[in-house]
PDB file of C-alpha atoms in Angstrom:
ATOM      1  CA  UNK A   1     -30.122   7.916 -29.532  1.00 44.00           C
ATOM      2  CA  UNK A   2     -28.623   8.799 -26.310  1.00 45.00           C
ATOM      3  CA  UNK A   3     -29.640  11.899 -24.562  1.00 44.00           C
ATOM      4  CA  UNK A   4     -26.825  15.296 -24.811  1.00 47.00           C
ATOM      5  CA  UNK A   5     -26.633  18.093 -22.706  1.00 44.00           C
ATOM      6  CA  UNK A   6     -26.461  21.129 -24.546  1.00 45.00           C
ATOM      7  CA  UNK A   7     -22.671  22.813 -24.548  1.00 46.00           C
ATOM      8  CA  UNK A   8     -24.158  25.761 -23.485  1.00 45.00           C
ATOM      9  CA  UNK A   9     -24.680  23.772 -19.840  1.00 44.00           C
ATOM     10  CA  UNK A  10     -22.129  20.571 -19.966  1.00 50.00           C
ATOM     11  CA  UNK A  11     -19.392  23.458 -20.479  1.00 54.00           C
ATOM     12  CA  UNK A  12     -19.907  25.197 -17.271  1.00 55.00           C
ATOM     13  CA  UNK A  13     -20.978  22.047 -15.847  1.00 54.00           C
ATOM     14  CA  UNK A  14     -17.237  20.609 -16.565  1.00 58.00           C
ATOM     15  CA  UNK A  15     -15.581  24.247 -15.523  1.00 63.00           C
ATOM     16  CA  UNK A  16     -17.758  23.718 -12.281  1.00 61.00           C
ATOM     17  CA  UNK A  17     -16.515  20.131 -11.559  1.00 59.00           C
ATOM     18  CA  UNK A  18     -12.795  20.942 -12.176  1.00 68.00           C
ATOM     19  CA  UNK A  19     -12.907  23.865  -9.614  1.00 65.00           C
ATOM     20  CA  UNK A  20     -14.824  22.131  -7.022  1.00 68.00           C
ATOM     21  CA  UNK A  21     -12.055  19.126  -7.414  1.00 65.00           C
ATOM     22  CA  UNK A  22      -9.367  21.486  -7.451  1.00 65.00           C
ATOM     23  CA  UNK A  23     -10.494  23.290  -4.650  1.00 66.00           C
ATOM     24  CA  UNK A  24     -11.202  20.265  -2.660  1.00 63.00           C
ATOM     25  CA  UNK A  25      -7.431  19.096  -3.668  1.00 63.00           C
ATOM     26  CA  UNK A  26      -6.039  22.550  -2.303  1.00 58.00           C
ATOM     27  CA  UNK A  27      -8.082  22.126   0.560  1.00 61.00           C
ATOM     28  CA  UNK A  28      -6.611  19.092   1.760  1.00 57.00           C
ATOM     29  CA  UNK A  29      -3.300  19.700   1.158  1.00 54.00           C
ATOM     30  CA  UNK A  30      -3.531  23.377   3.426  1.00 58.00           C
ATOM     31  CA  UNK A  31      -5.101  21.374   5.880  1.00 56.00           C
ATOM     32  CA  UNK A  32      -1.723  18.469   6.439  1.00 57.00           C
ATOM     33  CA  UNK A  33       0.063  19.473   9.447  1.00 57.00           C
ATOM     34  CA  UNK A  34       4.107  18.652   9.509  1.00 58.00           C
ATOM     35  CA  UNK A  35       3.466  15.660  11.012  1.00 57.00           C
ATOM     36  CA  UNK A  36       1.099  14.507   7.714  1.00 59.00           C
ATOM     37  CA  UNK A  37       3.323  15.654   5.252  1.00 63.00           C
ATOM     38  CA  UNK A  38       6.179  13.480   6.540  1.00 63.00           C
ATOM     39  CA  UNK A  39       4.293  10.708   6.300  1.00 63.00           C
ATOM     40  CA  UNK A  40       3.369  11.162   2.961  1.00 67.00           C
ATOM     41  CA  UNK A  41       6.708  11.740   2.581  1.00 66.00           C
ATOM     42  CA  UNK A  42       7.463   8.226   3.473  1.00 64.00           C
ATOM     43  CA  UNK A  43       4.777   6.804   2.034  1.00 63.00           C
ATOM     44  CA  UNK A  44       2.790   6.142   5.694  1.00 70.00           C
ATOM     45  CA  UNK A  45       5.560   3.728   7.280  1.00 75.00           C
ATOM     46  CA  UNK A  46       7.245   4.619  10.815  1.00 78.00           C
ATOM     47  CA  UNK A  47      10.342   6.243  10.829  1.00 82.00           C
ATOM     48  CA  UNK A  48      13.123   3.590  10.961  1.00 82.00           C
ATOM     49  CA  UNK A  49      14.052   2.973  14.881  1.00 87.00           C
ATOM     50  CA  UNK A  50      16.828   0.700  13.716  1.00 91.00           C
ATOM     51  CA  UNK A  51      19.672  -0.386  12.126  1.00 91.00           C
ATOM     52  CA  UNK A  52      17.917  -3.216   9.921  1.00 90.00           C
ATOM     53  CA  UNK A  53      14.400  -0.680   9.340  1.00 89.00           C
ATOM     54  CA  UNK A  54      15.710   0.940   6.587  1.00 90.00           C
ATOM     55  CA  UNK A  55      16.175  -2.503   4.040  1.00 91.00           C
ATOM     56  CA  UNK A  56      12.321  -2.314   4.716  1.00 90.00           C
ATOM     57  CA  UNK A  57      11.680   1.131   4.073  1.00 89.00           C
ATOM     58  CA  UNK A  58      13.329   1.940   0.852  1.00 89.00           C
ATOM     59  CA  UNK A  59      11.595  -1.670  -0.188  1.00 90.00           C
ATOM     60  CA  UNK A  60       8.529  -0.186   0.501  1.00 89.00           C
ATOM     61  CA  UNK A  61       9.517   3.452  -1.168  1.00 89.00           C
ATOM     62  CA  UNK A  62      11.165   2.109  -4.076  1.00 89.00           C
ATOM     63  CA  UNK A  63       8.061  -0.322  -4.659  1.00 89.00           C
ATOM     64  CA  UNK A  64       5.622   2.635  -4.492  1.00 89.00           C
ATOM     65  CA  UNK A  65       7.802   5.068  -6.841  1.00 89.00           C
ATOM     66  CA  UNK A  66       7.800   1.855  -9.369  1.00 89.00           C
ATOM     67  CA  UNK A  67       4.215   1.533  -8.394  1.00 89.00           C
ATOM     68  CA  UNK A  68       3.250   5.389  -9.579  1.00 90.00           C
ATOM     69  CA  UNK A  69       5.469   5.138 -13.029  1.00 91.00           C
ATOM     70  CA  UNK A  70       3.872   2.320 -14.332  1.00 89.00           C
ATOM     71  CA  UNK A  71       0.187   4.381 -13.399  1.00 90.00           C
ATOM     72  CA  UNK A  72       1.574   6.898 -14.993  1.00 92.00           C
ATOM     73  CA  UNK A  73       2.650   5.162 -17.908  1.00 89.00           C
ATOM     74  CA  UNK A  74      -0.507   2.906 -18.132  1.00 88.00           C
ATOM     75  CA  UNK A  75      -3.195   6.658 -17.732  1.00 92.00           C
ATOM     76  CA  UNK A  76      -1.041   8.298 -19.927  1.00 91.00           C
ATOM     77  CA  UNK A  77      -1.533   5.601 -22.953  1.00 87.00           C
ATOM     78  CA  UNK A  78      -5.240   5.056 -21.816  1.00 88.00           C
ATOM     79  CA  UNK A  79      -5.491   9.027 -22.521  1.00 90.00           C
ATOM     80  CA  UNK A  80      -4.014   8.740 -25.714  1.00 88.00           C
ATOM     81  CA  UNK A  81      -6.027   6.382 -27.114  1.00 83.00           C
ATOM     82  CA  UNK A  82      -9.431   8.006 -25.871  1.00 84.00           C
ATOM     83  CA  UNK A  83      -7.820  11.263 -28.095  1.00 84.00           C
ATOM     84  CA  UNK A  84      -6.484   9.333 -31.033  1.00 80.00           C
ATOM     85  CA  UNK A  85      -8.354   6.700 -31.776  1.00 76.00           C
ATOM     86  CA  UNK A  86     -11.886   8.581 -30.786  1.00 75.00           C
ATOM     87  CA  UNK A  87     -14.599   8.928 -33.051  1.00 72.00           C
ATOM     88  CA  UNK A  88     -14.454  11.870 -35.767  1.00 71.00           C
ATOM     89  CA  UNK A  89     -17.160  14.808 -36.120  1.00 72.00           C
ATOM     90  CA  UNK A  90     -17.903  12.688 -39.736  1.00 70.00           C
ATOM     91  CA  UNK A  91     -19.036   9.988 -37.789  1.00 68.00           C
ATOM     92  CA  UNK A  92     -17.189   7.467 -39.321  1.00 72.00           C
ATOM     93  CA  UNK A  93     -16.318   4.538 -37.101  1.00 73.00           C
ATOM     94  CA  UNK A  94     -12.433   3.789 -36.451  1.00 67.00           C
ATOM     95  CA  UNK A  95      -9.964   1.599 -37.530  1.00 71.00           C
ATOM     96  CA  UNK A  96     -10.747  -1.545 -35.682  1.00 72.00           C
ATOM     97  CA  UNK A  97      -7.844  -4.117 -35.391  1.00 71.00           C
ATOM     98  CA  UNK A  98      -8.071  -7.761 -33.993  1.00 74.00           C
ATOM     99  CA  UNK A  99      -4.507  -7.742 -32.347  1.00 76.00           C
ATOM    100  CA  UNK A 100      -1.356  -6.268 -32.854  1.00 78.00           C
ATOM    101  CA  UNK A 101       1.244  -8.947 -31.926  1.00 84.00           C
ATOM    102  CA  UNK A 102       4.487  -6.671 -30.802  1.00 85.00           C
ATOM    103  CA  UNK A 103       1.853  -4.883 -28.570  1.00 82.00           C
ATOM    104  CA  UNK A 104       0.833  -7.580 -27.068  1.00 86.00           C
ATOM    105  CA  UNK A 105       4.023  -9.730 -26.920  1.00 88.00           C
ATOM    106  CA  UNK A 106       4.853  -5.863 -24.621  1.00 85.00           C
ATOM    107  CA  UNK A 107       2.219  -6.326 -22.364  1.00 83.00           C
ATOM    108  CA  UNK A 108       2.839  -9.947 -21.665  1.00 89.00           C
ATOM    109  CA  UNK A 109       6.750  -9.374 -20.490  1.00 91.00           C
ATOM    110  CA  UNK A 110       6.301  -6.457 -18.934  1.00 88.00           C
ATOM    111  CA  UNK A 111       4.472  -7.252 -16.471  1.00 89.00           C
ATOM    112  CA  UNK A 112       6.435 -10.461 -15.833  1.00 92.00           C
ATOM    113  CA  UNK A 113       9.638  -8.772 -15.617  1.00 91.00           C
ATOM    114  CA  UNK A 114       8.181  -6.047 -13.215  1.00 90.00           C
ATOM    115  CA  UNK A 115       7.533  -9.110 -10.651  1.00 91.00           C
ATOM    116  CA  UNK A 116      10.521 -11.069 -11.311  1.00 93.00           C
ATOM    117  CA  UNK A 117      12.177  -7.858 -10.438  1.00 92.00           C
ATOM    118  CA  UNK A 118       9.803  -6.910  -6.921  1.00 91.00           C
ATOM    119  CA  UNK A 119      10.584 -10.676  -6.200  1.00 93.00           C
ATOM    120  CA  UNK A 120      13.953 -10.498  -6.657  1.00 93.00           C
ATOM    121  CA  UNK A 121      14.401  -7.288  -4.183  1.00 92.00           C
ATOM    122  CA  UNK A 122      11.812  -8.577  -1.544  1.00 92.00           C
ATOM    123  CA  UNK A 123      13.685 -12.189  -1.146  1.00 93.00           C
ATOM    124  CA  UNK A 124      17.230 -10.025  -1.155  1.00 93.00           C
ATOM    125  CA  UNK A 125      15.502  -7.692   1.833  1.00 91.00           C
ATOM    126  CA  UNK A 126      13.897 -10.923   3.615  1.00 91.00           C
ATOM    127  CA  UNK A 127      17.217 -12.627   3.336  1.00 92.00           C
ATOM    128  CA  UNK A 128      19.125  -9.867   5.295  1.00 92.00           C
ATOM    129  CA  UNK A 129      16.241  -9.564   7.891  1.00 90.00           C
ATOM    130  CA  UNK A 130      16.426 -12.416   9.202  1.00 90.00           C
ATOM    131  CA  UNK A 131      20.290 -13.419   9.049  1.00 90.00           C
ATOM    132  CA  UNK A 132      21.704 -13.898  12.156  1.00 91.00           C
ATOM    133  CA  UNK A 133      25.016 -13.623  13.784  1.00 90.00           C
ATOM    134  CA  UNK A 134      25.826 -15.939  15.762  1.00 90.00           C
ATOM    135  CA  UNK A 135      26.931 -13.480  18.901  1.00 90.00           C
ATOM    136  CA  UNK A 136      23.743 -11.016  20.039  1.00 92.00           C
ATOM    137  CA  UNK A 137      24.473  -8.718  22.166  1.00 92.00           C
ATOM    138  CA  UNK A 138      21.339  -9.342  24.397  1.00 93.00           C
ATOM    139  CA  UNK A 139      18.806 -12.195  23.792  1.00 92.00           C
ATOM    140  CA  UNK A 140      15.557 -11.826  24.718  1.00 94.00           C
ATOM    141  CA  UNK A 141      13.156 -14.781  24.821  1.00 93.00           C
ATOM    142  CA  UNK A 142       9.355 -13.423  23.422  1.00 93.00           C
ATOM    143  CA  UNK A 143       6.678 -15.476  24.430  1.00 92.00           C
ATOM    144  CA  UNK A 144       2.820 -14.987  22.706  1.00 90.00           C
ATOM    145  CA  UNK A 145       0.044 -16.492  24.845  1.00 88.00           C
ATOM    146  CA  UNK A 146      -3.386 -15.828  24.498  1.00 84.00           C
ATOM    147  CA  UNK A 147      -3.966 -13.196  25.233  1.00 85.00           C
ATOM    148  CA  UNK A 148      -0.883 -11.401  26.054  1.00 87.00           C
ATOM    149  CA  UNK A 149       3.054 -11.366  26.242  1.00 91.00           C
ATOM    150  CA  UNK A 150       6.322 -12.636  28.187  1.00 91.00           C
ATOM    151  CA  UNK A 151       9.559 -10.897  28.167  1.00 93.00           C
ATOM    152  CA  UNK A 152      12.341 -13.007  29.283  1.00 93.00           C
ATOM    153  CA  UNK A 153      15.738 -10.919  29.375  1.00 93.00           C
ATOM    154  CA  UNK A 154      17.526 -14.727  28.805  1.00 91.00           C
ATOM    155  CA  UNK A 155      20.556 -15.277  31.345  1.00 88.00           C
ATOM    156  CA  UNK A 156      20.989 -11.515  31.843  1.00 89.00           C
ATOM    157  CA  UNK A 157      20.554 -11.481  35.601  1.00 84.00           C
ATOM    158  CA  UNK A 158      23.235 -12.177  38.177  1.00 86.00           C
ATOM    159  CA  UNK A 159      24.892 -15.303  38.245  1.00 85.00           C
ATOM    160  CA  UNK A 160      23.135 -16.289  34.730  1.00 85.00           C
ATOM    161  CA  UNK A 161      19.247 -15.577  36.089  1.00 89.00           C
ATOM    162  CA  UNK A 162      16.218 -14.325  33.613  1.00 89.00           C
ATOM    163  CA  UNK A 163      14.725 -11.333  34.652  1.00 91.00           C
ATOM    164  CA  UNK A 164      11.310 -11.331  32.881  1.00 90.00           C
ATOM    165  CA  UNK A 165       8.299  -9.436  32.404  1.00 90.00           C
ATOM    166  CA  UNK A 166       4.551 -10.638  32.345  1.00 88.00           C
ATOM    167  CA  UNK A 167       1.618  -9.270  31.247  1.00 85.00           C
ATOM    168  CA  UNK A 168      -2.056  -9.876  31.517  1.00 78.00           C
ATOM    169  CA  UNK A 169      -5.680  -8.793  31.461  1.00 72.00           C
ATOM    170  CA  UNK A 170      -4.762  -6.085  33.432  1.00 77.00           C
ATOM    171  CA  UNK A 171      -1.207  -4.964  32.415  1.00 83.00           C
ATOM    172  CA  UNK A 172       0.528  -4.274  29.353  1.00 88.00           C
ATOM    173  CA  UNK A 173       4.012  -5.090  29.494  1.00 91.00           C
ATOM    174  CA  UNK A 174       6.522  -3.013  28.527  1.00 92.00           C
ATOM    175  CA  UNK A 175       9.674  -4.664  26.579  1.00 95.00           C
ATOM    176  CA  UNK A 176      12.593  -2.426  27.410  1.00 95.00           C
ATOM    177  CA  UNK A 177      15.891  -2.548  25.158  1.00 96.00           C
ATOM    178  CA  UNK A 178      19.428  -1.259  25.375  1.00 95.00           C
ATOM    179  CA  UNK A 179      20.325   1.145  22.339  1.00 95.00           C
ATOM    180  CA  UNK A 180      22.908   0.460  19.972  1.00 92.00           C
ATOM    181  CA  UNK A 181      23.071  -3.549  20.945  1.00 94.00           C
ATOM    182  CA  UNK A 182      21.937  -6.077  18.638  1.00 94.00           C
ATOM    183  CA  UNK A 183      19.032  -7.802  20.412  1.00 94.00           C
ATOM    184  CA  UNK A 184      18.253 -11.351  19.111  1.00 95.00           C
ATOM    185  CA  UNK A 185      14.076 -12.098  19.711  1.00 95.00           C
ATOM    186  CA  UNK A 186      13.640 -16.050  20.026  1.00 94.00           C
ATOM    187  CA  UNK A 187       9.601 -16.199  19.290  1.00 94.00           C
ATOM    188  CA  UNK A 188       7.536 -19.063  20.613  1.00 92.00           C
ATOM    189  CA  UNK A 189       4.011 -19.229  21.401  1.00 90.00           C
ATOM    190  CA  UNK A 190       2.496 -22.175  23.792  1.00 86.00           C
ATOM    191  CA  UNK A 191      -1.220 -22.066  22.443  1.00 84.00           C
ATOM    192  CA  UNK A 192      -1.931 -20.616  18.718  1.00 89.00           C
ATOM    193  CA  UNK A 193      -0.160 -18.544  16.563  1.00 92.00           C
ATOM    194  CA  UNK A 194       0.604 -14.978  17.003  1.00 93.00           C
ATOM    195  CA  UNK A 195       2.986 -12.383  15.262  1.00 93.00           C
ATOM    196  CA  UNK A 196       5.322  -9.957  17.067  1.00 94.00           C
ATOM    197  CA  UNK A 197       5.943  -6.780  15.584  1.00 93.00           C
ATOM    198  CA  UNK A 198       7.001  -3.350  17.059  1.00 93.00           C
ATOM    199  CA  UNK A 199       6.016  -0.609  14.721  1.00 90.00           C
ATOM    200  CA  UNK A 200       9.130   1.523  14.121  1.00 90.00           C
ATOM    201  CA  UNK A 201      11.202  -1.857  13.802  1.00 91.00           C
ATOM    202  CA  UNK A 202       9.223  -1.997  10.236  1.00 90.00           C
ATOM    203  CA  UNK A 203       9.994  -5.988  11.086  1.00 91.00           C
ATOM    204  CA  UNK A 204       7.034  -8.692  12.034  1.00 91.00           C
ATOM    205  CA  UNK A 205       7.598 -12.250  12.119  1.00 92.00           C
ATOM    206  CA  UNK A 206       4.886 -15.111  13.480  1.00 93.00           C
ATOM    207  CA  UNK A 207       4.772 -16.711  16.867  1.00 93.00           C
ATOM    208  CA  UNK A 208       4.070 -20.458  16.408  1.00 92.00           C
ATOM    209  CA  UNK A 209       3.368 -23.475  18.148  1.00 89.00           C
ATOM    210  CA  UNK A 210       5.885 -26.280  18.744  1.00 85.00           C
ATOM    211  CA  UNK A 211       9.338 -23.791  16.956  1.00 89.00           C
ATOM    212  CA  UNK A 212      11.157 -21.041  17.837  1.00 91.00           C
ATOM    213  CA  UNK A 213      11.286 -18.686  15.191  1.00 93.00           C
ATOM    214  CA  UNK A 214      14.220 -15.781  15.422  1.00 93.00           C
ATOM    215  CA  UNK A 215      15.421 -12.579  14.137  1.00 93.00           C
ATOM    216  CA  UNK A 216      17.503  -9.522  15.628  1.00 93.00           C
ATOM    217  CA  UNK A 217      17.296  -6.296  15.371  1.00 93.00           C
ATOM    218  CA  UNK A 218      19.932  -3.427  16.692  1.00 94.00           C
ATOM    219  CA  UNK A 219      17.618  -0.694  18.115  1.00 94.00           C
ATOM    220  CA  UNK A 220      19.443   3.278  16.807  1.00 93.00           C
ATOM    221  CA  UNK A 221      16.877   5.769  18.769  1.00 93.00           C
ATOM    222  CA  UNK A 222      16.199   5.780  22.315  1.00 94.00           C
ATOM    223  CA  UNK A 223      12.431   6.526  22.654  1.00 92.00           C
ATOM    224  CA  UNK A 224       8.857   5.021  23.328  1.00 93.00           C
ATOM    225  CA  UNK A 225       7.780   2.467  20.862  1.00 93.00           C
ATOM    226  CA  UNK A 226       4.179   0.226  19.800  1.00 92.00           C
ATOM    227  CA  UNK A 227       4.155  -3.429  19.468  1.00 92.00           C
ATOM    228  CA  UNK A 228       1.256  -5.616  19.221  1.00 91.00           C
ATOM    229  CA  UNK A 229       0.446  -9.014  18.172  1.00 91.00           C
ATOM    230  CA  UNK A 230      -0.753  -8.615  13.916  1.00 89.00           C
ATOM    231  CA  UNK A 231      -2.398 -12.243  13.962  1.00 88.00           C
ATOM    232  CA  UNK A 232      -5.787 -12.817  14.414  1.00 89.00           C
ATOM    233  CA  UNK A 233      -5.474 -15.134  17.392  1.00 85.00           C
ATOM    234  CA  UNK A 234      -9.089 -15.696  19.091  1.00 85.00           C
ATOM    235  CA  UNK A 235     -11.662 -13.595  21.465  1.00 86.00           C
ATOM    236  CA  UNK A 236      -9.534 -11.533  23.301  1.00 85.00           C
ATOM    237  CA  UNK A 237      -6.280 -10.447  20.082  1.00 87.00           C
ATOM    238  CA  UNK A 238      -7.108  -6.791  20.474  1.00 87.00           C
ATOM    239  CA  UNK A 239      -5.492  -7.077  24.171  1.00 86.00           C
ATOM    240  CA  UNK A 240      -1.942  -8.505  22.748  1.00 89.00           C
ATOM    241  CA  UNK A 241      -0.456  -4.950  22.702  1.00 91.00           C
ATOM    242  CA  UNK A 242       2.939  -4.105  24.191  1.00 92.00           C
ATOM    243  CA  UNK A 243       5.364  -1.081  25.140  1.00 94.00           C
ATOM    244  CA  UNK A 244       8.568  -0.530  24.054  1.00 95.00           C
ATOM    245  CA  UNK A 245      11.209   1.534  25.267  1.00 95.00           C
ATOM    246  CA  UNK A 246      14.542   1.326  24.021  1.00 95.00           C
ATOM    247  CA  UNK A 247      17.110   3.124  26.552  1.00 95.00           C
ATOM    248  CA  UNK A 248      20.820   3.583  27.322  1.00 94.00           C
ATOM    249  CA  UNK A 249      22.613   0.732  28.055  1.00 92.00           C
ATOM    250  CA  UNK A 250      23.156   2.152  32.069  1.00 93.00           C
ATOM    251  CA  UNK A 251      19.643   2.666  32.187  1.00 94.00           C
ATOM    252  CA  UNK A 252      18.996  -1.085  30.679  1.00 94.00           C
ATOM    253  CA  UNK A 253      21.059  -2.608  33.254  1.00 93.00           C
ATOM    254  CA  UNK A 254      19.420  -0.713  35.994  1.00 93.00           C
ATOM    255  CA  UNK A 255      16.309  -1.848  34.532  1.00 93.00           C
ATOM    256  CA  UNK A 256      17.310  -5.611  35.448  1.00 93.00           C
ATOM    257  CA  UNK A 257      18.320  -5.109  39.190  1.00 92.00           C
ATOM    258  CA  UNK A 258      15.004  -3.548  39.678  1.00 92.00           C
ATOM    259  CA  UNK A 259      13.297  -6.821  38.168  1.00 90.00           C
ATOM    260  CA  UNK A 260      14.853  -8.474  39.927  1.00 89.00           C
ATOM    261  CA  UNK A 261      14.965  -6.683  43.129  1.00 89.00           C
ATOM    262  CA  UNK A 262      10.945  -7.375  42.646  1.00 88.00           C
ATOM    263  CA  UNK A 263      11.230 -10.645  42.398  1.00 87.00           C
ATOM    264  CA  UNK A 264      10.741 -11.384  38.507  1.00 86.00           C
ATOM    265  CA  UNK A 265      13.735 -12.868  38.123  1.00 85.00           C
ATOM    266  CA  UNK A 266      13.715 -17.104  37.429  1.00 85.00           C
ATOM    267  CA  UNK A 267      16.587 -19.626  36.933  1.00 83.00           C
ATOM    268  CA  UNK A 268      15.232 -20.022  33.045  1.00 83.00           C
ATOM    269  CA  UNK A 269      12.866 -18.526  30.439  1.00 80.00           C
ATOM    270  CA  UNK A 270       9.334 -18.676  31.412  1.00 79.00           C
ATOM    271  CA  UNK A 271       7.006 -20.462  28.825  1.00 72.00           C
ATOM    272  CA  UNK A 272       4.265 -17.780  29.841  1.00 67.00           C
ATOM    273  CA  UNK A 273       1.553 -16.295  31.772  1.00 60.00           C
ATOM    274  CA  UNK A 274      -0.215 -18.694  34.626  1.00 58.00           C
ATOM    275  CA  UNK A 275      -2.780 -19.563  32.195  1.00 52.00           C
ATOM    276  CA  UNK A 276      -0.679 -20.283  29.611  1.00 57.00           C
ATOM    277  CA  UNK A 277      -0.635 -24.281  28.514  1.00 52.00           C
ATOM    278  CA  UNK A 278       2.695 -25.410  27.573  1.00 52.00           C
ATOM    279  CA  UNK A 279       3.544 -26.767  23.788  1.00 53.00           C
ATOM    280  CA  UNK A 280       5.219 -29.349  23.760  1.00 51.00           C
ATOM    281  CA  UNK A 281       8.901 -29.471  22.546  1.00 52.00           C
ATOM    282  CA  UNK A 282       9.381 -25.905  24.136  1.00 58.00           C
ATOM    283  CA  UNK A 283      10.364 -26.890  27.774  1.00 54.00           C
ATOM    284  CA  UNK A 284      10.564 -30.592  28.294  1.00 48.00           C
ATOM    285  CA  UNK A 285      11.027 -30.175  32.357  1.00 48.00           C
ATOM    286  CA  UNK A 286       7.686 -28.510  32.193  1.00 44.00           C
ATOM    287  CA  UNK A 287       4.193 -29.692  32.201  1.00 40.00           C
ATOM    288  CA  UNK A 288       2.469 -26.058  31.395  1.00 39.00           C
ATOM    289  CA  UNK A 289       1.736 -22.537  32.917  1.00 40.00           C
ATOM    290  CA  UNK A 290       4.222 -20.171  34.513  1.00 39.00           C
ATOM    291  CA  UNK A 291       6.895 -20.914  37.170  1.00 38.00           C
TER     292      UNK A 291
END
């Protein structure tokens, strides 16, 4: 025989846990800034920084909102059976019954429906993420190298040139975009895999060895941006962060002149930093490391 509380102490005991968790509940919420509450407003993602973000977005918001009916659904008939079927002041033992077939035919298709329907909407959202057209406004040629990044603005310089950007142990690089232009990002790594992502994008896609993988985004909001590399890719993968700063397209093209006025400027894409090894299949004039 199990041991009981009397109810002249489990009643205040249960009054005394449904304060403190209420009070604890109120607590929190007071203490959410407006920055907090609109991110639980959208569910903790970025706010969309471009003109492909949002397919992502209401994935992930519409997925969540799904997410919360069915636990609503499911704790609402767990609750119902604790009070209906629970066991009477008589003592008597419920009804017990082996299976009930429509119930369980129920639970069988409804959960296979609910992830035919998720798989449905993520291919449809993958499918328009990475479509490309076939005319970019600006290319820009992302190379991952452990441990760090190369920005090559692709035949944007004068007379068809690549202004680039380089990082290193030292430097974080800082990929700068033109608003409003649809920027295509050919991704190629010459050592181990990586995965480019800029936060706000709400877009990541993997850097691999020996292909070029692609995708394009159209940047709507001129601001300051993170990116970082979201593969664990040896010793040093905490280092494989990045700047971005999306600008007006004047400012963009004064951008160039001064990389190249600095000399970062090269007659083709650079495969990566000086201590980068070359993959072959990437650049067959080249035997490895930077120009």
């Amino acid at each position: 025989m199990g041991l009981q509380l009397p109810k002249t102490i489990a009643a205040p005991g249960r009054r005394l846990l449904t304060g403190t968790l209420v009070g604890a509940t109120l607590l929190f919420l007071s203490a959410c800034d407006a920055t907090d509450k609109d991110q639980l407003a959208r569910f903790a993602m970025p706010e969309p920084a471009t003109a492909e973000a949002p397919l992502t977005f209401d994935l992930w918001r519409w997925s969540w909102i799904a997410l919360m009916i069915v636990g609503v659904i499911v704790w609402g008939l767990i609750a119902w059976v604790v009070v209906r079927y629970r066991r009477r002041s008589d003592d008597e033992i419920p009804v017990q019954t082996r299976y009930n077939l429509p119930l369980e035919v129920f639970y069988t298709i409804a959960p296979i429906m609910m992830v035919v329907v998720l798989f449905y909407w993520t291919v449809d959202v993958q499918n328009k993420l990475i479509n490309i057209d076939p005319d970019p406004d600006v290319t820009v040629d992302v190379v991952g190298q452990q441990w760090q990044w190369t920005f090559n603005y692709t035949g944007q310089g004068e007379d068809g040139r690549t202004p680039y950007t380089v990082g290193d142990g030292d430097t974080i690089p800082t990929l700068v975009l033109p608003v409003d232009q649809t920027v295509q990002f050919n991704l190629q790594s010459p050592d181990v895999i990586h995965s480019f992502s800029v936060d706000s994008f709400l877009m990541k896609m993997d850097v691999v060895p020996g292909r070029v993988n692609k995708f394009q985004a159209t940047p709507t909001v001129i601001g300051d941006y993170n990116g970082k590399c979201f593969e664990l890719c040896g010793v040093d993968h905490s280092r494989m962060i990045f700047h971005v700063k999306v600008v007006s397209q004047a400012d963009y093209a004064a951008y160039l002149v001064d990389l190249a006025a600095q000399g970062n400027e090269a007659d083709k894409p650079l495969l990566g930093g000086s201590d980068a090894r070359t993959q072959a299949g990437l650049d067959d004039d080249s035997e490895g490391g930077q120009e």
